Amino acid sequence: TRTPVNVTVTGAAGQIGYALLFRIASGHLLGADVPVKLRLLEIPQGLKAAEGTAMELDDCAFPLLRGIDISDDPNVAFDGANVALLVGARPRTKGMERGDLLEANGGIFKPQGAAINAHAADDIKVLVVGNPANTNALIAQAAAPDVPRERFTAMTRLDHNRAISQLAQKTGVPVSEIRKLTIWGNHSATQYPDIFHAEVAGKNAAEAVSDEQWLADTFIPTVAKRGAAIIEARGASSAASAANAAIDHVHTWVNGTADGNWTSMGIPSDGSYGVPEGLISSFPVTTKDGTYEIVQGLEINDFSRTRIDASVKELEEEREAVRGLGLL
Ligand code: NAX
């Protein structure tokens, strides 16, 4: 019998939390043979709702769920954490400037990074979902100097999955026939979904589509603005699809990408593809045995270069802003 894996989820009482916890507990995060313990972090106002969710988790009698702890103290919630899903964040409210937003999130992700540094297990893997995800990941990473920096990642898997779905619909193939799609840059409206190296049923996707106008005017904006379209339609932001992407991100990180395919993750740049070192930016990556590598040697055409650079520039500006706030 395996020792349970400790999975810490912040913002556990939120809507993504509600869509996420049941899937973790039923084995979708780590595998059908891996027992888990859930450690839920909420702010004091969220504790009661988190307790309600924990009651429902109990009521599922999930065979793999070996315990649920709830706390409003990061030092408790990250104690022994093997996987941390940082979902809770401060949303942008009306009239809020970017600087205010980054500062408010610094107040969340800096102490959480410090708690991870002090208390998490040696093999801790961190996924930041809460926005602005890439820069929040950078803040948490900076507060955790003893944790290998590559363990801090940001979620662009939802964008990746959205892009696969749009491309599959355009080309009339099942999503399983789409491979090697890449999201580059920031999880924001500047992100760049790249189909130039992607495959549709084994053929180059850009050639299969052969419609640069669709690419520039439909595909890219549809993927980048999908979050807003969901809010418009549903009256609430993406929750189940975001939770699903978080599951996919960690599952792929732990269990590996398939041969002949890759995924997209926001990870600390090593300078590849001209992305300044240290920025947490989305790249094409392969994963194996719990580690990831950036796919190397892809030719970047001018169309892609302009868009990658624009998104990376935004990440640099965010990094400068949080530096200015003393968060790095
Ligand atoms: P909700 O507002 O429903 O839930 C957030 C929860 O976090 C609340 O229960 C709140 O009490 C809790 N929380 C706030 N501060 C906390 C702290 N310091 N410690 C612990 N818990 C804290 O938001 P939800 O819809 O669940 O979205 C969560 C985050 O995901 C948001 O920042 C959102 O912008 C982000 N998203 C990121 C996506 C991505 O692809 N990277 C896509 C989906 C989503 O928009």
Tab-separated table of C-alpha atoms and ligand atoms in Angstrom:
chain	number	residue	atom	x	y	z
A	1	THR	CA	0.000	0.000	0.000
A	2	ARG	CA	1.352	3.375	-1.012
A	3	THR	CA	1.721	6.330	1.335
A	4	PRO	CA	-0.895	8.937	0.502
A	5	VAL	CA	0.230	11.959	-1.493
A	6	ASN	CA	-0.546	15.278	0.220
A	7	VAL	CA	-2.336	17.645	-2.134
A	8	THR	CA	-2.838	21.208	-0.915
A	9	VAL	CA	-5.530	23.272	-2.630
A	10	THR	CA	-5.915	26.985	-1.930
A	11	GLY	CA	-9.196	28.743	-2.604
A	12	ALA	CA	-10.828	25.422	-1.876
A	13	ALA	CA	-14.249	26.985	-1.298
A	14	GLY	CA	-14.270	28.784	-4.648
A	15	GLN	CA	-15.920	27.604	-7.818
A	16	ILE	CA	-12.785	26.052	-9.322
A	17	GLY	CA	-12.107	24.397	-5.974
A	18	TYR	CA	-15.549	22.832	-6.032
A	19	ALA	CA	-14.964	21.433	-9.515
A	20	LEU	CA	-11.437	20.285	-8.655
A	21	LEU	CA	-11.548	18.533	-5.293
A	22	PHE	CA	-13.836	15.678	-6.275
A	23	ARG	CA	-11.654	14.796	-9.225
A	24	ILE	CA	-8.498	14.833	-7.127
A	25	ALA	CA	-10.170	12.613	-4.559
A	26	SER	CA	-11.399	10.179	-7.192
A	27	GLY	CA	-7.904	9.642	-8.566
A	28	HIS	CA	-7.826	11.797	-11.677
A	29	LEU	CA	-4.933	13.998	-10.560
A	30	LEU	CA	-2.313	11.372	-9.844
A	31	GLY	CA	-3.743	8.049	-10.935
A	32	ALA	CA	-6.274	5.427	-9.978
A	33	ASP	CA	-3.807	3.662	-7.662
A	34	VAL	CA	-2.530	6.693	-5.731
A	35	PRO	CA	-4.159	7.487	-2.377
A	36	VAL	CA	-4.398	11.190	-1.537
A	37	LYS	CA	-4.809	13.423	1.472
A	38	LEU	CA	-6.396	16.799	0.828
A	39	ARG	CA	-5.268	19.897	2.652
A	40	LEU	CA	-7.555	22.811	2.022
A	41	LEU	CA	-6.490	26.417	2.529
A	42	GLU	CA	-9.077	29.168	2.709
A	43	ILE	CA	-9.368	32.617	4.176
A	44	PRO	CA	-11.427	32.708	7.400
A	45	GLN	CA	-14.638	33.697	5.543
A	46	GLY	CA	-14.234	30.651	3.296
A	47	LEU	CA	-13.704	28.047	6.002
A	48	LYS	CA	-17.336	27.165	6.578
A	49	ALA	CA	-18.003	26.579	2.896
A	50	ALA	CA	-14.809	24.493	2.706
A	51	GLU	CA	-16.135	22.380	5.565
A	52	GLY	CA	-19.336	21.850	3.608
A	53	THR	CA	-17.347	20.676	0.604
A	54	ALA	CA	-15.352	18.354	2.864
A	55	MET	CA	-18.629	16.851	4.120
A	56	GLU	CA	-19.620	16.135	0.531
A	57	LEU	CA	-16.203	14.638	-0.176
A	58	ASP	CA	-16.720	12.330	2.820
A	59	ASP	CA	-20.112	11.409	1.438
A	60	CYS	CA	-18.582	10.208	-1.805
A	61	ALA	CA	-16.687	7.506	0.112
A	62	PHE	CA	-13.839	7.772	-2.395
A	63	PRO	CA	-11.592	4.761	-1.849
A	64	LEU	CA	-8.427	6.802	-2.536
A	65	LEU	CA	-9.237	9.701	-0.183
A	66	ARG	CA	-7.316	9.209	3.069
A	67	GLY	CA	-8.132	12.444	4.864
A	68	ILE	CA	-9.106	16.101	4.580
A	69	ASP	CA	-7.624	18.923	6.646
A	70	ILE	CA	-8.907	22.469	6.453
A	71	SER	CA	-7.005	25.518	7.616
A	72	ASP	CA	-6.695	29.265	7.154
A	73	ASP	CA	-2.984	29.095	7.989
A	74	PRO	CA	-0.616	28.487	5.052
A	75	ASN	CA	1.983	27.034	7.443
A	76	VAL	CA	-0.489	24.305	8.335
A	77	ALA	CA	-1.978	23.773	4.889
A	78	PHE	CA	1.376	23.357	3.117
A	79	ASP	CA	2.874	21.121	5.786
A	80	GLY	CA	4.162	18.021	4.013
A	81	ALA	CA	2.582	19.050	0.707
A	82	ASN	CA	3.727	17.036	-2.300
A	83	VAL	CA	1.499	18.876	-4.762
A	84	ALA	CA	0.181	22.408	-4.271
A	85	LEU	CA	-2.563	23.888	-6.409
A	86	LEU	CA	-2.666	27.625	-5.791
A	87	VAL	CA	-6.132	28.547	-6.963
A	88	GLY	CA	-7.275	31.273	-4.556
A	89	ALA	CA	-6.307	34.756	-5.683
A	90	ARG	CA	-7.466	38.329	-5.520
A	91	PRO	CA	-9.585	39.071	-8.582
A	92	ARG	CA	-9.419	42.391	-10.364
A	93	THR	CA	-12.333	44.533	-9.310
A	94	LYS	CA	-13.711	47.653	-10.978
A	95	GLY	CA	-11.297	50.558	-11.028
A	96	MET	CA	-8.376	48.457	-9.868
A	97	GLU	CA	-5.070	49.280	-11.558
A	98	ARG	CA	-2.642	46.531	-12.488
A	99	GLY	CA	-0.243	47.671	-9.772
A	100	ASP	CA	-2.975	47.317	-7.126
A	101	LEU	CA	-3.834	43.867	-8.434
A	102	LEU	CA	-0.220	42.707	-8.339
A	103	GLU	CA	0.236	44.123	-4.859
A	104	ALA	CA	-2.906	42.430	-3.525
A	105	ASN	CA	-1.771	39.131	-4.980
A	106	GLY	CA	1.702	39.652	-3.578
A	107	GLY	CA	0.008	39.677	-0.196
A	108	ILE	CA	-1.309	36.174	-0.953
A	109	PHE	CA	1.461	34.486	-2.938
A	110	LYS	CA	4.459	35.739	-0.991
A	111	PRO	CA	3.375	34.206	2.348
A	112	GLN	CA	2.229	31.066	0.554
A	113	GLY	CA	5.638	30.738	-1.119
A	114	ALA	CA	7.320	31.222	2.249
A	115	ALA	CA	5.100	28.551	3.820
A	116	ILE	CA	5.913	26.160	0.967
A	117	ASN	CA	9.602	26.882	1.504
A	118	ALA	CA	9.371	26.138	5.207
A	119	HIS	CA	6.953	23.209	5.327
A	120	ALA	CA	6.350	21.446	2.010
A	121	ALA	CA	7.791	18.023	1.189
A	122	ASP	CA	11.087	17.838	-0.713
A	123	ASP	CA	9.352	16.728	-3.888
A	124	ILE	CA	6.820	19.596	-3.862
A	125	LYS	CA	5.335	20.529	-7.237
A	126	VAL	CA	3.433	23.802	-7.455
A	127	LEU	CA	0.816	24.830	-9.996
A	128	VAL	CA	-0.469	28.398	-9.856
A	129	VAL	CA	-3.963	28.827	-11.281
A	130	GLY	CA	-4.977	32.091	-9.581
A	131	ASN	CA	-4.488	35.117	-11.808
A	132	PRO	CA	-2.269	36.757	-12.849
A	133	ALA	CA	-0.984	33.187	-12.757
A	134	ASN	CA	2.491	33.567	-14.307
A	135	THR	CA	3.473	36.469	-12.121
A	136	ASN	CA	1.858	35.034	-9.003
A	137	ALA	CA	4.013	31.950	-9.604
A	138	LEU	CA	7.077	34.191	-9.826
A	139	ILE	CA	6.179	35.837	-6.505
A	140	ALA	CA	5.689	32.499	-4.738
A	141	GLN	CA	8.911	31.151	-6.255
A	142	ALA	CA	10.898	34.163	-5.055
A	143	ALA	CA	9.625	33.569	-1.521
A	144	ALA	CA	10.777	29.934	-1.633
A	145	PRO	CA	14.536	30.082	-2.271
A	146	ASP	CA	15.151	26.539	-0.982
A	147	VAL	CA	12.730	24.930	-3.408
A	148	PRO	CA	14.186	24.154	-6.863
A	149	ARG	CA	12.838	26.945	-9.048
A	150	GLU	CA	11.497	24.654	-11.748
A	151	ARG	CA	8.907	23.323	-9.304
A	152	PHE	CA	6.908	26.549	-9.679
A	153	THR	CA	4.652	26.467	-12.703
A	154	ALA	CA	1.678	28.446	-13.987
A	155	MET	CA	-1.370	27.137	-15.772
A	156	THR	CA	-1.770	27.638	-19.511
A	157	ARG	CA	-3.265	24.187	-20.030
A	158	LEU	CA	-6.779	25.593	-20.245
A	159	ASP	CA	-5.638	27.789	-23.126
A	160	HIS	CA	-3.920	24.758	-24.657
A	161	ASN	CA	-7.080	22.667	-24.403
A	162	ARG	CA	-9.230	25.498	-25.753
A	163	ALA	CA	-6.911	25.821	-28.757
A	164	ILE	CA	-7.031	22.071	-29.433
A	165	SER	CA	-10.805	22.162	-29.356
A	166	GLN	CA	-11.035	25.122	-31.761
A	167	LEU	CA	-8.560	23.554	-34.179
A	168	ALA	CA	-10.363	20.207	-34.074
A	169	GLN	CA	-13.671	21.891	-34.851
A	170	LYS	CA	-12.170	23.885	-37.716
A	171	THR	CA	-10.569	20.833	-39.331
A	172	GLY	CA	-13.351	18.361	-38.548
A	173	VAL	CA	-11.240	15.843	-36.657
A	174	PRO	CA	-11.641	14.485	-33.114
A	175	VAL	CA	-9.534	16.322	-30.517
A	176	SER	CA	-7.426	13.188	-30.111
A	177	GLU	CA	-6.051	13.802	-33.628
A	178	ILE	CA	-4.522	17.163	-32.646
A	179	ARG	CA	-0.929	17.079	-31.452
A	180	LYS	CA	1.966	19.400	-30.685
A	181	LEU	CA	-0.017	22.540	-30.148
A	182	THR	CA	1.784	25.271	-28.208
A	183	ILE	CA	0.676	28.151	-26.040
A	184	TRP	CA	3.484	30.692	-25.706
A	185	GLY	CA	3.819	33.519	-23.210
A	186	ASN	CA	1.455	34.826	-20.596
A	187	HIS	CA	-1.894	33.405	-19.497
A	188	SER	CA	-3.619	36.597	-20.600
A	189	ALA	CA	-5.106	38.128	-23.717
A	190	THR	CA	-1.581	38.385	-25.192
A	191	GLN	CA	-0.982	34.621	-25.117
A	192	TYR	CA	-0.067	33.086	-28.454
A	193	PRO	CA	-1.591	29.754	-29.486
A	194	ASP	CA	0.789	28.405	-32.159
A	195	ILE	CA	-0.380	25.887	-34.747
A	196	PHE	CA	2.686	26.068	-37.011
A	197	HIS	CA	4.198	22.961	-35.421
A	198	ALA	CA	0.912	21.342	-34.552
A	199	GLU	CA	-0.433	18.289	-36.335
A	200	VAL	CA	-3.938	17.478	-37.464
A	201	ALA	CA	-4.273	13.741	-38.030
A	202	GLY	CA	-0.530	13.584	-38.678
A	203	LYS	CA	-0.397	16.510	-41.120
A	204	ASN	CA	0.982	19.957	-40.390
A	205	ALA	CA	-1.865	21.998	-38.915
A	206	ALA	CA	-1.016	25.321	-40.567
A	207	GLU	CA	-1.050	23.565	-43.946
A	208	ALA	CA	-4.224	21.658	-43.103
A	209	VAL	CA	-5.955	24.923	-42.223
A	210	SER	CA	-4.143	26.979	-44.865
A	211	ASP	CA	-6.055	30.111	-43.896
A	212	GLU	CA	-3.876	32.768	-42.288
A	213	GLN	CA	-6.853	35.099	-41.970
A	214	TRP	CA	-8.740	32.532	-39.872
A	215	LEU	CA	-5.639	32.067	-37.795
A	216	ALA	CA	-5.108	35.781	-37.122
A	217	ASP	CA	-8.716	36.995	-36.973
A	218	THR	CA	-10.637	34.031	-35.588
A	219	PHE	CA	-8.526	31.320	-33.986
A	220	ILE	CA	-6.102	33.400	-31.926
A	221	PRO	CA	-8.687	35.874	-30.566
A	222	THR	CA	-11.219	33.103	-29.904
A	223	VAL	CA	-8.712	31.202	-27.767
A	224	ALA	CA	-7.347	34.320	-26.063
A	225	LYS	CA	-10.801	35.740	-25.281
A	226	ARG	CA	-12.508	32.471	-24.451
A	227	GLY	CA	-12.575	33.270	-20.745
A	228	ALA	CA	-14.553	36.447	-21.397
A	229	ALA	CA	-16.928	34.569	-23.737
A	230	ILE	CA	-17.617	32.008	-20.998
A	231	ILE	CA	-18.401	34.772	-18.502
A	232	GLU	CA	-20.729	36.384	-21.030
A	233	ALA	CA	-22.579	33.101	-21.675
A	234	ARG	CA	-22.553	31.495	-18.252
A	235	GLY	CA	-22.654	34.552	-16.031
A	236	ALA	CA	-19.642	33.163	-14.175
A	237	SER	CA	-16.031	32.484	-15.104
A	238	SER	CA	-14.716	29.126	-16.319
A	239	ALA	CA	-14.676	26.678	-13.444
A	240	ALA	CA	-15.044	23.031	-14.499
A	241	SER	CA	-12.823	23.517	-17.543
A	242	ALA	CA	-10.237	25.340	-15.431
A	243	ALA	CA	-10.308	22.556	-12.848
A	244	ASN	CA	-9.983	20.007	-15.643
A	245	ALA	CA	-6.945	21.833	-17.003
A	246	ALA	CA	-5.326	21.882	-13.560
A	247	ILE	CA	-5.870	18.131	-13.347
A	248	ASP	CA	-4.369	17.698	-16.823
A	249	HIS	CA	-1.358	19.900	-16.003
A	250	VAL	CA	-0.361	17.969	-12.898
A	251	HIS	CA	-1.268	14.579	-14.343
A	252	THR	CA	0.930	15.210	-17.380
A	253	TRP	CA	3.775	16.612	-15.241
A	254	VAL	CA	3.743	13.528	-13.020
A	255	ASN	CA	2.908	10.841	-15.563
A	256	GLY	CA	4.577	12.113	-18.740
A	257	THR	CA	3.615	13.233	-22.229
A	258	ALA	CA	2.914	10.628	-24.897
A	259	ASP	CA	5.571	9.894	-27.501
A	260	GLY	CA	5.183	12.248	-30.439
A	261	ASN	CA	3.290	14.845	-28.491
A	262	TRP	CA	3.887	17.689	-26.078
A	263	THR	CA	1.925	20.026	-23.858
A	264	SER	CA	2.056	23.666	-22.750
A	265	MET	CA	3.112	24.762	-19.278
A	266	GLY	CA	4.047	28.102	-17.773
A	267	ILE	CA	7.573	27.423	-16.498
A	268	PRO	CA	10.677	29.421	-15.580
A	269	SER	CA	12.477	30.289	-18.794
A	270	ASP	CA	16.050	29.093	-19.292
A	271	GLY	CA	16.419	31.636	-22.087
A	272	SER	CA	15.073	29.319	-24.792
A	273	TYR	CA	13.396	30.971	-27.793
A	274	GLY	CA	14.591	34.385	-26.690
A	275	VAL	CA	12.388	34.437	-23.583
A	276	PRO	CA	14.399	36.206	-20.862
A	277	GLU	CA	15.747	33.841	-18.261
A	278	GLY	CA	13.639	33.460	-15.138
A	279	LEU	CA	10.326	34.710	-16.536
A	280	ILE	CA	7.535	32.209	-15.990
A	281	SER	CA	6.287	31.886	-19.527
A	282	SER	CA	4.398	29.203	-21.424
A	283	PHE	CA	6.460	26.845	-23.586
A	284	PRO	CA	6.035	23.583	-25.450
A	285	VAL	CA	7.261	20.919	-23.032
A	286	THR	CA	7.636	17.191	-22.818
A	287	THR	CA	7.441	15.547	-19.415
A	288	LYS	CA	8.821	12.333	-18.022
A	289	ASP	CA	9.177	10.895	-14.508
A	290	GLY	CA	7.976	14.089	-12.862
A	291	THR	CA	10.276	16.443	-14.755
A	292	TYR	CA	9.760	18.563	-17.837
A	293	GLU	CA	11.900	19.813	-20.703
A	294	ILE	CA	11.323	22.589	-23.195
A	295	VAL	CA	10.969	21.246	-26.740
A	296	GLN	CA	14.019	22.612	-28.562
A	297	GLY	CA	14.810	23.469	-32.142
A	298	LEU	CA	11.412	24.669	-33.353
A	299	GLU	CA	11.626	27.172	-36.149
A	300	ILE	CA	9.812	30.357	-35.216
A	301	ASN	CA	8.453	32.288	-38.214
A	302	ASP	CA	7.833	36.043	-38.236
A	303	PHE	CA	4.122	35.652	-37.565
A	304	SER	CA	4.895	33.710	-34.389
A	305	ARG	CA	7.911	35.786	-33.360
A	306	THR	CA	5.929	39.039	-33.205
A	307	ARG	CA	3.242	37.457	-31.053
A	308	ILE	CA	5.577	35.602	-28.703
A	309	ASP	CA	7.585	38.779	-28.198
A	310	ALA	CA	4.468	40.810	-27.391
A	311	SER	CA	3.331	38.380	-24.720
A	312	VAL	CA	6.823	38.071	-23.259
A	313	LYS	CA	7.069	41.863	-23.123
A	314	GLU	CA	3.924	41.900	-20.996
A	315	LEU	CA	5.492	39.328	-18.655
A	316	GLU	CA	8.611	41.477	-18.370
A	317	GLU	CA	6.466	44.475	-17.459
A	318	GLU	CA	4.669	42.450	-14.798
A	319	ARG	CA	8.004	41.279	-13.427
A	320	GLU	CA	9.277	44.862	-13.304
A	321	ALA	CA	6.107	45.939	-11.511
A	322	VAL	CA	6.394	43.274	-8.787
A	323	ARG	CA	10.112	44.018	-8.469
A	324	GLY	CA	9.157	47.617	-7.878
A	325	LEU	CA	6.812	46.461	-5.134
A	326	GLY	CA	9.653	44.598	-3.473
A	327	LEU	CA	8.024	41.213	-4.098
A	328	LEU	CA	10.994	39.666	-5.889
B	1	NAX	P1	-13.617	32.110	-6.646
B	1	NAX	O1	-13.692	33.559	-6.317
B	1	NAX	O2	-14.849	31.331	-6.868
B	1	NAX	O3	-12.774	31.365	-5.539
B	1	NAX	C1	-11.576	31.854	-5.030
B	1	NAX	C2	-11.471	31.339	-3.610
B	1	NAX	O4	-10.179	31.675	-3.129
B	1	NAX	C3	-12.472	31.957	-2.645
B	1	NAX	O5	-13.162	30.939	-1.956
B	1	NAX	C4	-11.607	32.790	-1.708
B	1	NAX	O6	-12.114	32.814	-0.385
B	1	NAX	C5	-10.284	32.024	-1.789
B	1	NAX	N1	-9.117	32.791	-1.392
B	1	NAX	C6	-8.851	34.104	-1.591
B	1	NAX	N2	-7.691	34.450	-1.031
B	1	NAX	C7	-7.178	33.335	-0.482
B	1	NAX	C8	-6.004	33.051	0.253
B	1	NAX	N3	-5.116	34.016	0.535
B	1	NAX	N4	-5.793	31.791	0.668
B	1	NAX	C9	-6.693	30.829	0.411
B	1	NAX	N5	-7.839	31.027	-0.256
B	1	NAX	C10	-8.074	32.272	-0.710
B	1	NAX	O7	-12.654	32.053	-7.932
B	1	NAX	P2	-12.481	30.856	-8.977
B	1	NAX	O8	-13.466	30.992	-10.061
B	1	NAX	O9	-12.401	29.577	-8.239
B	1	NAX	O10	-11.072	31.236	-9.632
B	1	NAX	C11	-9.884	31.194	-8.887
B	1	NAX	C12	-8.736	31.825	-9.655
B	1	NAX	O11	-8.478	31.126	-10.856
B	1	NAX	C13	-8.980	33.274	-10.071
B	1	NAX	O12	-7.821	34.029	-9.789
B	1	NAX	C14	-9.163	33.173	-11.561
B	1	NAX	O13	-8.816	34.373	-12.214
B	1	NAX	C15	-8.232	32.058	-11.891
B	1	NAX	N6	-8.403	31.385	-13.194
B	1	NAX	C16	-7.280	31.000	-13.855
B	1	NAX	C17	-7.328	30.323	-15.056
B	1	NAX	C18	-6.082	29.891	-15.759
B	1	NAX	O14	-6.202	29.362	-16.859
B	1	NAX	N7	-4.861	30.061	-15.224
B	1	NAX	C19	-8.630	30.032	-15.699
B	1	NAX	C20	-9.785	30.056	-14.764
B	1	NAX	C21	-9.742	31.145	-13.720
B	1	NAX	O15	-10.207	32.344	-14.274
